Coordinates of C-alpha atoms and ligand atoms in Angstrom, one line a residue:
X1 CA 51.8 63.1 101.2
X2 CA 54.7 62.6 104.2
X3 CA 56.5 60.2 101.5
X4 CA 57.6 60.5 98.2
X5 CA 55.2 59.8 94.6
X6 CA 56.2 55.9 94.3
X7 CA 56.3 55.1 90.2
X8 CA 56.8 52.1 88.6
X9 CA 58.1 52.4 85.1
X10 CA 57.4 49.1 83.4
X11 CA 59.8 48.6 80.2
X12 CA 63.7 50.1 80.6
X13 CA 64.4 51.3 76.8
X14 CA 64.0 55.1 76.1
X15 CA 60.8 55.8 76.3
X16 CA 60.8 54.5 80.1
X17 CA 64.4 56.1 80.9
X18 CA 63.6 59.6 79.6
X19 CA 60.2 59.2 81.9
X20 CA 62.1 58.5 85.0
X21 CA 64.7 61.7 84.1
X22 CA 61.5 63.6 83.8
X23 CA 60.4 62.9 87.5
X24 CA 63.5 62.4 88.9
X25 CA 65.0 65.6 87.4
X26 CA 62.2 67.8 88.7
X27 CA 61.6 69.6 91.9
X28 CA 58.0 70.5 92.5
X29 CA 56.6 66.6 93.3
X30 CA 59.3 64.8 95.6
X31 CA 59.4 61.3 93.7
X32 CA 60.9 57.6 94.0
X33 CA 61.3 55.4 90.8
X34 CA 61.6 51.8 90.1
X35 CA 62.3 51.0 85.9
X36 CA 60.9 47.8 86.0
X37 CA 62.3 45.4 83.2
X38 CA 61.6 41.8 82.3
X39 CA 65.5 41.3 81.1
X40 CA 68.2 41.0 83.8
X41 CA 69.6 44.2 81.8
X42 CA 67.7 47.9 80.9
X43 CA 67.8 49.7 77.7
X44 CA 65.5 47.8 75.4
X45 CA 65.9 48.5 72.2
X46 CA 68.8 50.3 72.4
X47 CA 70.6 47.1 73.4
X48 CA 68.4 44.6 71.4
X49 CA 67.1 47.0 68.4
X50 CA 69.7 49.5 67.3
X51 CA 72.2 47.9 65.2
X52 CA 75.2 47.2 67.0
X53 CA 77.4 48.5 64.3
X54 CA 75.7 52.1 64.9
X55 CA 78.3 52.9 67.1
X56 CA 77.0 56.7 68.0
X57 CA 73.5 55.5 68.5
X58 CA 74.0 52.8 70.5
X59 CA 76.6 55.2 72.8
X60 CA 72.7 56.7 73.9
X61 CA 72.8 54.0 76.5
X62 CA 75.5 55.8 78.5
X63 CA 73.4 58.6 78.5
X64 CA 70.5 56.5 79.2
X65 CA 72.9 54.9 82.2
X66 CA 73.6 57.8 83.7
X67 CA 69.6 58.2 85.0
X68 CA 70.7 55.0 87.1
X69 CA 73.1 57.2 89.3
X70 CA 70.4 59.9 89.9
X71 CA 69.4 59.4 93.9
X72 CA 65.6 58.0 93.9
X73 CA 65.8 55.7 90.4
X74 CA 66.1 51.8 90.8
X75 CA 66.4 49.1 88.2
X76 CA 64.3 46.3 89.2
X77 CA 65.2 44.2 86.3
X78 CA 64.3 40.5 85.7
X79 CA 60.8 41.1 86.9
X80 CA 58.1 40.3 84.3
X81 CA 55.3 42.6 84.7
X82 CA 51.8 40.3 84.2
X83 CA 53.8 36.8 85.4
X84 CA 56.2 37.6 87.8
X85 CA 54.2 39.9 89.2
X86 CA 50.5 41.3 88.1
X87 CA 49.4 44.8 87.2
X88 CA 47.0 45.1 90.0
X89 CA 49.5 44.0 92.5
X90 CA 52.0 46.4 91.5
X91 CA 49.5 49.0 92.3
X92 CA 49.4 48.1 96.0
X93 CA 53.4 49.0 95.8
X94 CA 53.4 52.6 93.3
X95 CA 51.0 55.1 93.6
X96 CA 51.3 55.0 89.9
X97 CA 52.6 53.1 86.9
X98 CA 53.8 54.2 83.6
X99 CA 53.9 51.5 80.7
X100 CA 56.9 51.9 78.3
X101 CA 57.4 48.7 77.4
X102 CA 57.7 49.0 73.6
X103 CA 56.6 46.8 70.7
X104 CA 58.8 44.2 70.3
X105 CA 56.9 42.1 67.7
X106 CA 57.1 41.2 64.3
X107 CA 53.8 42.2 62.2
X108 CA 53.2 39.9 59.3
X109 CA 52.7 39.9 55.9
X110 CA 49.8 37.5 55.7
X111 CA 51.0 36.0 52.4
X112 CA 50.8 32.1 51.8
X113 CA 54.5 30.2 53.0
X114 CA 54.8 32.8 55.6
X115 CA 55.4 30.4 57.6
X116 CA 58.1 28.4 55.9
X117 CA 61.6 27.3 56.9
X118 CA 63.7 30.0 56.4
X119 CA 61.3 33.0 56.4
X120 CA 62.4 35.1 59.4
X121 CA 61.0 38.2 61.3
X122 CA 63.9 41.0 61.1
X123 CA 63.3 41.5 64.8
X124 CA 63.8 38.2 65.6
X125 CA 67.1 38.7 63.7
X126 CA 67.9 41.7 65.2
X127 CA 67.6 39.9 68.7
X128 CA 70.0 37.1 67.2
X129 CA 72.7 39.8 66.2
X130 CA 72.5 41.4 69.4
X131 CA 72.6 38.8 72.0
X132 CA 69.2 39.2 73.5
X133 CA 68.7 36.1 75.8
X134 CA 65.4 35.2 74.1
X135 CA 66.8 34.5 70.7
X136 CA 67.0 31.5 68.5
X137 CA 70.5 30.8 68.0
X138 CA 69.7 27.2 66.3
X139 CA 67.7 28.7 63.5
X140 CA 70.0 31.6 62.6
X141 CA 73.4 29.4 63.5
X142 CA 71.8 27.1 60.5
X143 CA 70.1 29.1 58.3
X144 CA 72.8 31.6 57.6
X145 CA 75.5 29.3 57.0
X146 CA 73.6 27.5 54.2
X147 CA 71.8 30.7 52.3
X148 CA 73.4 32.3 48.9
X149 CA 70.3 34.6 48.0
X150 CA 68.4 36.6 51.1
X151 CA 65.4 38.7 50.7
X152 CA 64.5 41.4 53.0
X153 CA 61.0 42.7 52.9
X154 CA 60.3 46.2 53.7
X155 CA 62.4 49.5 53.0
X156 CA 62.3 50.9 56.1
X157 CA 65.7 51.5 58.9
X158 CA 65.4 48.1 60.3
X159 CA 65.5 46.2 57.0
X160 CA 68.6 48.7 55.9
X161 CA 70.2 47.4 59.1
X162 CA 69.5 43.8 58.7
X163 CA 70.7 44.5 54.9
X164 CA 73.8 46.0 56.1
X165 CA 75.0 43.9 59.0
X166 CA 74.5 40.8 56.2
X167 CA 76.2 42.4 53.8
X168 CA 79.4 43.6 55.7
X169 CA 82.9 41.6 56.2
X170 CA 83.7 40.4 59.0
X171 CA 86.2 43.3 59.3
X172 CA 83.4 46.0 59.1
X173 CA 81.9 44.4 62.4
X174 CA 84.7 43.7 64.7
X175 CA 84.4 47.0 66.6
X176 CA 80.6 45.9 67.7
X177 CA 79.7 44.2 71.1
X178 CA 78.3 41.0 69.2
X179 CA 78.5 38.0 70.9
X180 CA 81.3 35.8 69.7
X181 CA 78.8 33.2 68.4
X182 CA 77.8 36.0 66.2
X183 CA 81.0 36.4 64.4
X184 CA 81.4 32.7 64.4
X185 CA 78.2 32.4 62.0
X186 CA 78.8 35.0 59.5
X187 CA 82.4 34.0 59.1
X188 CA 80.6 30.7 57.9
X189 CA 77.9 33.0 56.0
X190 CA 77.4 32.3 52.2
X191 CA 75.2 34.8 51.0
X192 CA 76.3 36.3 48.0
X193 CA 73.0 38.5 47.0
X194 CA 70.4 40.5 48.8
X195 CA 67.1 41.6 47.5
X196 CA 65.4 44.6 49.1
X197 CA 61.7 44.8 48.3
X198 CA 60.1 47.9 48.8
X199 CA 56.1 48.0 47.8
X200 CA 56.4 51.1 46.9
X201 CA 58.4 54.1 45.4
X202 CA 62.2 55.7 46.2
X203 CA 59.8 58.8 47.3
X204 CA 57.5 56.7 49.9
X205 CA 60.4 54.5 51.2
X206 CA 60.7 55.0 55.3
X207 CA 64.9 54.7 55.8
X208 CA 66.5 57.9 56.7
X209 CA 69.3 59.2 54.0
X210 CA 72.2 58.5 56.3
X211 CA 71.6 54.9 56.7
X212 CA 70.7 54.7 53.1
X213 CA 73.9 55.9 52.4
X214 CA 75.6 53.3 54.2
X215 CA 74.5 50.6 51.7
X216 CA 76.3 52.2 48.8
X217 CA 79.5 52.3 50.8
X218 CA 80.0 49.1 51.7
X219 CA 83.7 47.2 52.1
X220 CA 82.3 44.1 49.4
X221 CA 79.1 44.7 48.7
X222 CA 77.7 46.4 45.4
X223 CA 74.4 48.0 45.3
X224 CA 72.4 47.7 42.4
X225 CA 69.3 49.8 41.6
X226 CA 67.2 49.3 38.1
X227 CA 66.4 52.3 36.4
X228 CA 63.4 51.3 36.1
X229 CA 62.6 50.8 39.2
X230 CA 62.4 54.5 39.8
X231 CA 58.7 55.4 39.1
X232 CA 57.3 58.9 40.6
X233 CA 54.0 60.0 39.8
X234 CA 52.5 63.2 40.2
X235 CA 52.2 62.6 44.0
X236 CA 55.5 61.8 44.1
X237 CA 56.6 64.6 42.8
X238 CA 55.2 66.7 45.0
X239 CA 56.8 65.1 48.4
X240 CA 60.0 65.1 46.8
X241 CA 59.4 69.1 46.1
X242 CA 58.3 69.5 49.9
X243 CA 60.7 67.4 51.8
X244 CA 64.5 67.3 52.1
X245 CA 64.8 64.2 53.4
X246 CA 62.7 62.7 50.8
X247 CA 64.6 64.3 47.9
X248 CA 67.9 63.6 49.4
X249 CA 67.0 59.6 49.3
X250 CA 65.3 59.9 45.8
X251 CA 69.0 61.5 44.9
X252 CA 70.7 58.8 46.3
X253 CA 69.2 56.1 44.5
X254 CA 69.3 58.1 41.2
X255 CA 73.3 57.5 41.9
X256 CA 72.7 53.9 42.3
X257 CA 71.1 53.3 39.5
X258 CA 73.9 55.1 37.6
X259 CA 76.3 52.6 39.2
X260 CA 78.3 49.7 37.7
X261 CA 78.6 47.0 39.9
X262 CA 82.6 46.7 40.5
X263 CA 82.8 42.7 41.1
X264 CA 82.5 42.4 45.3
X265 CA 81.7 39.5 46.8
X266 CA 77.9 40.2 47.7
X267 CA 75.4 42.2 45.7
X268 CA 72.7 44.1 47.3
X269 CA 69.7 44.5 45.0
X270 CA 66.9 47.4 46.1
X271 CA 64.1 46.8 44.5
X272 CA 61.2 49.3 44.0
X273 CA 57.5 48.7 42.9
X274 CA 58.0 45.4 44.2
X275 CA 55.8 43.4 46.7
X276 CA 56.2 39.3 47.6
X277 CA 52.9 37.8 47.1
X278 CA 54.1 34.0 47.5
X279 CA 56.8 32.4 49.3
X280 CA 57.6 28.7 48.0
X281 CA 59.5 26.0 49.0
X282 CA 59.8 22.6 50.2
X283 CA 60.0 22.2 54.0
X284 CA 62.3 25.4 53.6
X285 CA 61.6 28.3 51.2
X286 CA 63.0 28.5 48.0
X287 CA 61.6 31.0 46.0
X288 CA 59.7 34.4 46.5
X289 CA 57.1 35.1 44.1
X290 CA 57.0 39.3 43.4
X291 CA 54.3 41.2 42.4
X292 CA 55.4 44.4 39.9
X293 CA 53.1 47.5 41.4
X294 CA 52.1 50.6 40.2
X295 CA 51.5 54.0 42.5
X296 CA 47.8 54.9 43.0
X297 CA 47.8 58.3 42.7
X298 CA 47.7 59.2 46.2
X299 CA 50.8 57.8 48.2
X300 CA 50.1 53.9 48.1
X301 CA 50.4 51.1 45.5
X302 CA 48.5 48.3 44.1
X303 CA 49.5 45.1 42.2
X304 CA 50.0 45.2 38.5
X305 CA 49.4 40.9 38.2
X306 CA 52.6 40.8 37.0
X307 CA 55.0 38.4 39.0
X308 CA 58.9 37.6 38.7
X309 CA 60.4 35.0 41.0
X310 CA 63.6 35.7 42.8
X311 CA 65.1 32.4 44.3
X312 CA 66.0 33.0 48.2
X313 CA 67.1 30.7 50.7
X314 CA 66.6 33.1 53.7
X315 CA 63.6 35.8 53.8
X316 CA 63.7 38.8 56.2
X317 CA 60.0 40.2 57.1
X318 CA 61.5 43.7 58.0
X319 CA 57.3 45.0 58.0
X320 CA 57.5 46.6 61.2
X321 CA 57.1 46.0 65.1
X322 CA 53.8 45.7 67.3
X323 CA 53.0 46.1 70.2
X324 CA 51.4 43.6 72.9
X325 CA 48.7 43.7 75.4
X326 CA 49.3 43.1 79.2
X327 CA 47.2 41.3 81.4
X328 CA 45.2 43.8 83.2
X329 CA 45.7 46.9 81.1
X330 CA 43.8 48.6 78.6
X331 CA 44.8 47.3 75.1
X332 CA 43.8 48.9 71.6
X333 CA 43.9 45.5 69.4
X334 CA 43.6 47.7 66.1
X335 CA 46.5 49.6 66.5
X336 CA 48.3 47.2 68.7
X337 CA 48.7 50.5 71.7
X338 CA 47.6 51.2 75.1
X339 CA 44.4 53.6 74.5
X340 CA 45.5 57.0 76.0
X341 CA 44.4 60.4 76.6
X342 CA 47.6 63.1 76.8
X343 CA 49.4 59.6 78.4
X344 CA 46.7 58.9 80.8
X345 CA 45.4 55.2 80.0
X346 CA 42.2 55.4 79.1
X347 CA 39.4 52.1 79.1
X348 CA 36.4 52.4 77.3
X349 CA 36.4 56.5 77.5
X350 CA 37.5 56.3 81.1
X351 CA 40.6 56.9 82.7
X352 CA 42.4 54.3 84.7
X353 CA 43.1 56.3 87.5
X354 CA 47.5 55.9 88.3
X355 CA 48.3 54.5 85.3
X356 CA 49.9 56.3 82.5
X357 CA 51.8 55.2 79.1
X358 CA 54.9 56.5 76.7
X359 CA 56.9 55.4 74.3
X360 CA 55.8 53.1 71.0
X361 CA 53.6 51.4 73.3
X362 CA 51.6 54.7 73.5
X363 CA 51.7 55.8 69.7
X364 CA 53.1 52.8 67.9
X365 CA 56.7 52.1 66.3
X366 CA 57.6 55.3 64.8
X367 CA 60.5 57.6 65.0
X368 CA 64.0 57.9 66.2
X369 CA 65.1 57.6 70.1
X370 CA 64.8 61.0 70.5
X371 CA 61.2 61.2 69.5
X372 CA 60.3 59.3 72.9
X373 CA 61.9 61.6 75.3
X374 CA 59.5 64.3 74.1
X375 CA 56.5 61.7 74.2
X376 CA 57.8 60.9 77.9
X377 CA 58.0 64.0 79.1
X378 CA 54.3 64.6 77.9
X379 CA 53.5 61.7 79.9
X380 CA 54.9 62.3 83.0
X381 CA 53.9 65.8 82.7
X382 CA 50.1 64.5 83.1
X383 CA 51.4 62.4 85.7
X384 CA 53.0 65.1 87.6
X385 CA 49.5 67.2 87.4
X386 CA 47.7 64.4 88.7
X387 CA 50.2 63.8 92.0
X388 CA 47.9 64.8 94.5
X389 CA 45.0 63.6 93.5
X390 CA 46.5 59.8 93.3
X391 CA 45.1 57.2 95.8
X392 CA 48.5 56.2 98.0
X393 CA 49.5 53.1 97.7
X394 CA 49.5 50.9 101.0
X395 CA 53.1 48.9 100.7
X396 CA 54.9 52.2 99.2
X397 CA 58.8 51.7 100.3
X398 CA 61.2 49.9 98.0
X399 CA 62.1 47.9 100.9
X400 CA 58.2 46.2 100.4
X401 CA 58.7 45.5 96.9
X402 CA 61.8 44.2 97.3
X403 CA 60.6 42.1 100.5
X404 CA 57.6 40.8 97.9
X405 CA 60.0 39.8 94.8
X406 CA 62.0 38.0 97.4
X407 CA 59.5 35.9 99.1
X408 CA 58.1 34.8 95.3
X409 CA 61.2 33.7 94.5
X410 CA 62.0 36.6 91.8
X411 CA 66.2 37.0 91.8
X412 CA 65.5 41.2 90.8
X413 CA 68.6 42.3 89.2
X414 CA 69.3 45.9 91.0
X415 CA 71.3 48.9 90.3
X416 CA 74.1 47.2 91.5
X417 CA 74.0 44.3 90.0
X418 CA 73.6 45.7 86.4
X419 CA 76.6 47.8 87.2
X420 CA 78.0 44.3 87.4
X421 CA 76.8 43.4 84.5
X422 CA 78.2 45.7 83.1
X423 CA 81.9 45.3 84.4
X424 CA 81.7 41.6 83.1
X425 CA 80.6 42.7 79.2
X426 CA 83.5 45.4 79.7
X427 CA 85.8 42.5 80.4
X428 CA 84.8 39.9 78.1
X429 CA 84.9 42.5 75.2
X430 CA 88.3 43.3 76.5
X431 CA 89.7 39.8 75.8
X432 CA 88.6 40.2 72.0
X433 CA 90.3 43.3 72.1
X434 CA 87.3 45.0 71.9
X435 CA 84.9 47.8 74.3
X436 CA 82.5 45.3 75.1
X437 CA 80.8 41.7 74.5
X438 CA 77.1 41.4 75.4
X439 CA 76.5 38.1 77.6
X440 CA 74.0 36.5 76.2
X441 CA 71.9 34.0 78.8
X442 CA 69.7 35.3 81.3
X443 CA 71.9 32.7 83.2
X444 CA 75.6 34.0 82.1
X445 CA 73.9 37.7 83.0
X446 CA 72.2 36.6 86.6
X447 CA 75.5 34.8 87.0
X448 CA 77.8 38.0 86.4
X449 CA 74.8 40.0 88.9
X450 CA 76.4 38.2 91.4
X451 CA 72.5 36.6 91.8
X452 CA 73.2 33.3 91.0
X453 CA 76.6 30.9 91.5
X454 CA 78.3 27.9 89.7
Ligands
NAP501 P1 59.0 51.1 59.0 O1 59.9 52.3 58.8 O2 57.6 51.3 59.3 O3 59.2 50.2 57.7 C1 58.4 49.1 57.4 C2 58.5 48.8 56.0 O4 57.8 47.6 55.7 C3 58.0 49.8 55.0 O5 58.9 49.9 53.9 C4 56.6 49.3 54.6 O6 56.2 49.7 53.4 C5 57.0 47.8 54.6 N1 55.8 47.0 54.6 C6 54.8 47.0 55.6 N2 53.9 46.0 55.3 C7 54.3 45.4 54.2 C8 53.8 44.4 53.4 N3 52.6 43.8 53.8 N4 54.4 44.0 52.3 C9 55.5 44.7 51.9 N5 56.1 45.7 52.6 C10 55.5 46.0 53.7 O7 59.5 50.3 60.2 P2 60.9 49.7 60.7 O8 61.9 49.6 59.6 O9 60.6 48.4 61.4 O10 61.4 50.8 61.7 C11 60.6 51.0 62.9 C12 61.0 52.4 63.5 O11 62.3 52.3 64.1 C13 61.0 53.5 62.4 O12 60.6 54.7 63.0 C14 62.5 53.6 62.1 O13 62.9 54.8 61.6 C15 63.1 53.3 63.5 N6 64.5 52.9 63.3 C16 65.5 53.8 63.3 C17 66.8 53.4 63.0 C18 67.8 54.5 62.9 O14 67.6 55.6 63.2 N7 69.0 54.1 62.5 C19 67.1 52.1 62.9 C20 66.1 51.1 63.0 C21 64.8 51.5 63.2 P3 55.1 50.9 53.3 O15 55.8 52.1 53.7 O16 54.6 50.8 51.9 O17 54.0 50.5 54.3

């Protein structure tokens, strides 16, 4: 080929940064990158997902920035892949496409009054704390305000952040980049208690130790464990014996449980052996009806029939994300992935020839940050093998896509004009006194791109 490889990376949050560092930092295959994102702004998750008071985790984005100012990587952002523009066009533009796009969905817990005033996906929370443009500020701007008791449903990271960022003063959060609005609601927050189901034991919870931690150390909140609660069977015994990080959480809730609450403000309740069954309420929920569980023997639980009611004004489904088809690509509606074989999209057994996958869009939501860079380089590793051997595509110049997106009307956000971006989040954050303050509109974030004027 007299041109470079053109790839489109659809989906700007790790997984799809550490795949265009993989091709652009390599040598053999001369290659040109576009990280497509639907958002006027890149870095997924890490912007919308990792809790902004995580201040070292979050700093991952200036590493993930610094892929922008590698010669031969664009960010085309404010381009939605399978509206704004369709898979199969995209192929007439890249000779091939790599999906990282995520999983940015709640799952659900298929429980009657699910659907109830007041029950809430953690992710749709998480996109609330963090400014994503796509959030709903009404519900969270008057549910919060008017809730004493919260219940957050699932043990895993993202229900110890949720847990965390409701349970912290004000002071513990001025650092982060949260939009002013933000602060302004959980100034005005009443929430006194927080229950923390988790289905099953302290040995089969999902958090990691040092976020764990965090909860028992907590400006004005008290953490409250019930002996009883802590139920190992044989099983459990055995993971505790033959993992660290297993023992090390079973040791810290063994603490906890020792604990006398010292009179804070806010109680947080972790709850064990525990699983909501019900939610009830009248247009807005009320109560959650728990089942007690027992272990099974083999790693999982199963109800006892015994319930206990905890009344909640406010429940967090922390249960995990999911991932969503795209129009046009191959989509595995069991495990909510892109089928694959060593990244290579596969349909029925076959491969789609160009188009490759990464990130938790390739092997669901699991693991830390750090986990996709591997999985990317894996993909673009296949991708790399398969260069010359790609059909070429016929409108292969950035200067064609960006003629396309122009002439349908798409304002692309560029390199440029997320650097903008981000000079205008520096500078609002500087008149709180702090680093930064995420914009929040796709309108206040096109605006400061210099895209759009009034
Ligand atoms: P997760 O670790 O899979 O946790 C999901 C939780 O929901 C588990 O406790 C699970 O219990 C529970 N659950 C699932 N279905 C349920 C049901 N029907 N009823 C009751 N409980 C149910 O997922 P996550 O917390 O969403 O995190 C996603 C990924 O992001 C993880 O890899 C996580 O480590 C990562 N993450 C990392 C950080 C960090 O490093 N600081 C922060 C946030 C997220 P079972 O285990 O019994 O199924």
């Amino acid at each position: 080929m007299d041109r470079p490889l053109r790839v489109a990376i659809v989906g700007s949050g790790p997984s799809g940064m550490y795949a265009a560092d993989a091709l652009i930092s390599q040598t053999e295959t001369p290659v040109s990158v576009d990280v497509i994102d639907k958002l006027p702004v890149p870095f997924g998750l890490v912007r919308y997902g990792v809790a902004p008071d995580h201040l070292s985790i979050r700093s991952v984005r200036d590493t993930l920035d610094k892929v922008f100012d590698k010669p031969g990587v664009r960010f085309v952002g404010n381009v939605e892949v399978g509206s704004d523009i369709s898979v199969g066009k995209l192929h007439g533009f890249f000779d091939a496409i790599v999906f990282t796009y995520g999983a940015s969905r709640d799952r659900r817990l298929g429980i009657p009054g699910e659907e109830l005033d007041g029950s809430v996906a953690a992710t749709d929370l998480v996109a609330w704390y963090c400014g994503h443009p796509e959030a709903d500020r009404e519900t969270f701007e008057r549910l919060i305000p008017s809730t004493t008791t919260a219940v957050v449903v699932g043990v895993g990271n993202v229900a110890v952040d949720v847990t965390r960022v409701l349970a912290k003063t004000l002071d513990e959060l001025t650092h982060t980049d949260m939009p002013e609005y933000v602060f302004d609601t959980l100034r005005e927050s009443s929430i006194t208690d927080i229950h923390v189901l988790g289905r099953r034991g302290p040995a089969q919870a999902t958090y990691t130790t040092k976020e764990l931690r965090e909860l028992g150390e907590l400006l004005d909140a008290d953490i409250l464990v019930d002996p009883t609660d802590l139920v190992f069977d044989a099983a459990s015994e055995q993971v505790i014996a033959g993992d660290k990080a297993v023992a090390r959480n079973v040791e810290v809730v063994k603490e906890w449980a020792t604990r006398i609450p010292s009179g804070k403000s806010r109680r947080i309740h972790l709850h064990f052996m525990a699983r909501p069954v019900e939610l009830r309420g009248d247009a807005r929920v009320r109560e959650v009806l728990v089942e007690r569980t027992k272990l099974d023997g083999s790693g999982g639980a199963e109800g006892t029939g015994e319930i206990f009611v905890i009344p909640a004004d406010l429940v967090v489904r922390s249960v995990g994300y999911r991932g969503q088809a795209l129009p046009g690509v191959p989509f595995d509606e069991s495990r909510n992935v892109i089928p694959h074989l060593d990244g290579r999209v596969q349909n029925a057994n076959h491969e789609v020839i160009g188009e490759y996958v990464a990130g938790w869009i390739k092997r669901g939501p699991t693991g830390i940050i750090g986990t996709n860079k591997k999985d990317a380089v894996a993909s673009v590793a296949s991708l790399l093998a398969d260069a010359s051997k790609l059909p070429t595509a016929p409108f292969a110049t950035p200067d064609d896509f960006d003629a396309w997106l122009a002439e349908a009307g798409v304002h692309a956000v560029s390199n440029e004009g997320w650097r903008a971006i981000d000079a205008a989040e520096r500078a609002l954050g500087a008149t709180h006194g702090r680093d930064r303050t995420t914009i929040s509109t796709n309108h206040d974030l096109l605006r400061a791109a210099n895209l759009i004027c009034d």
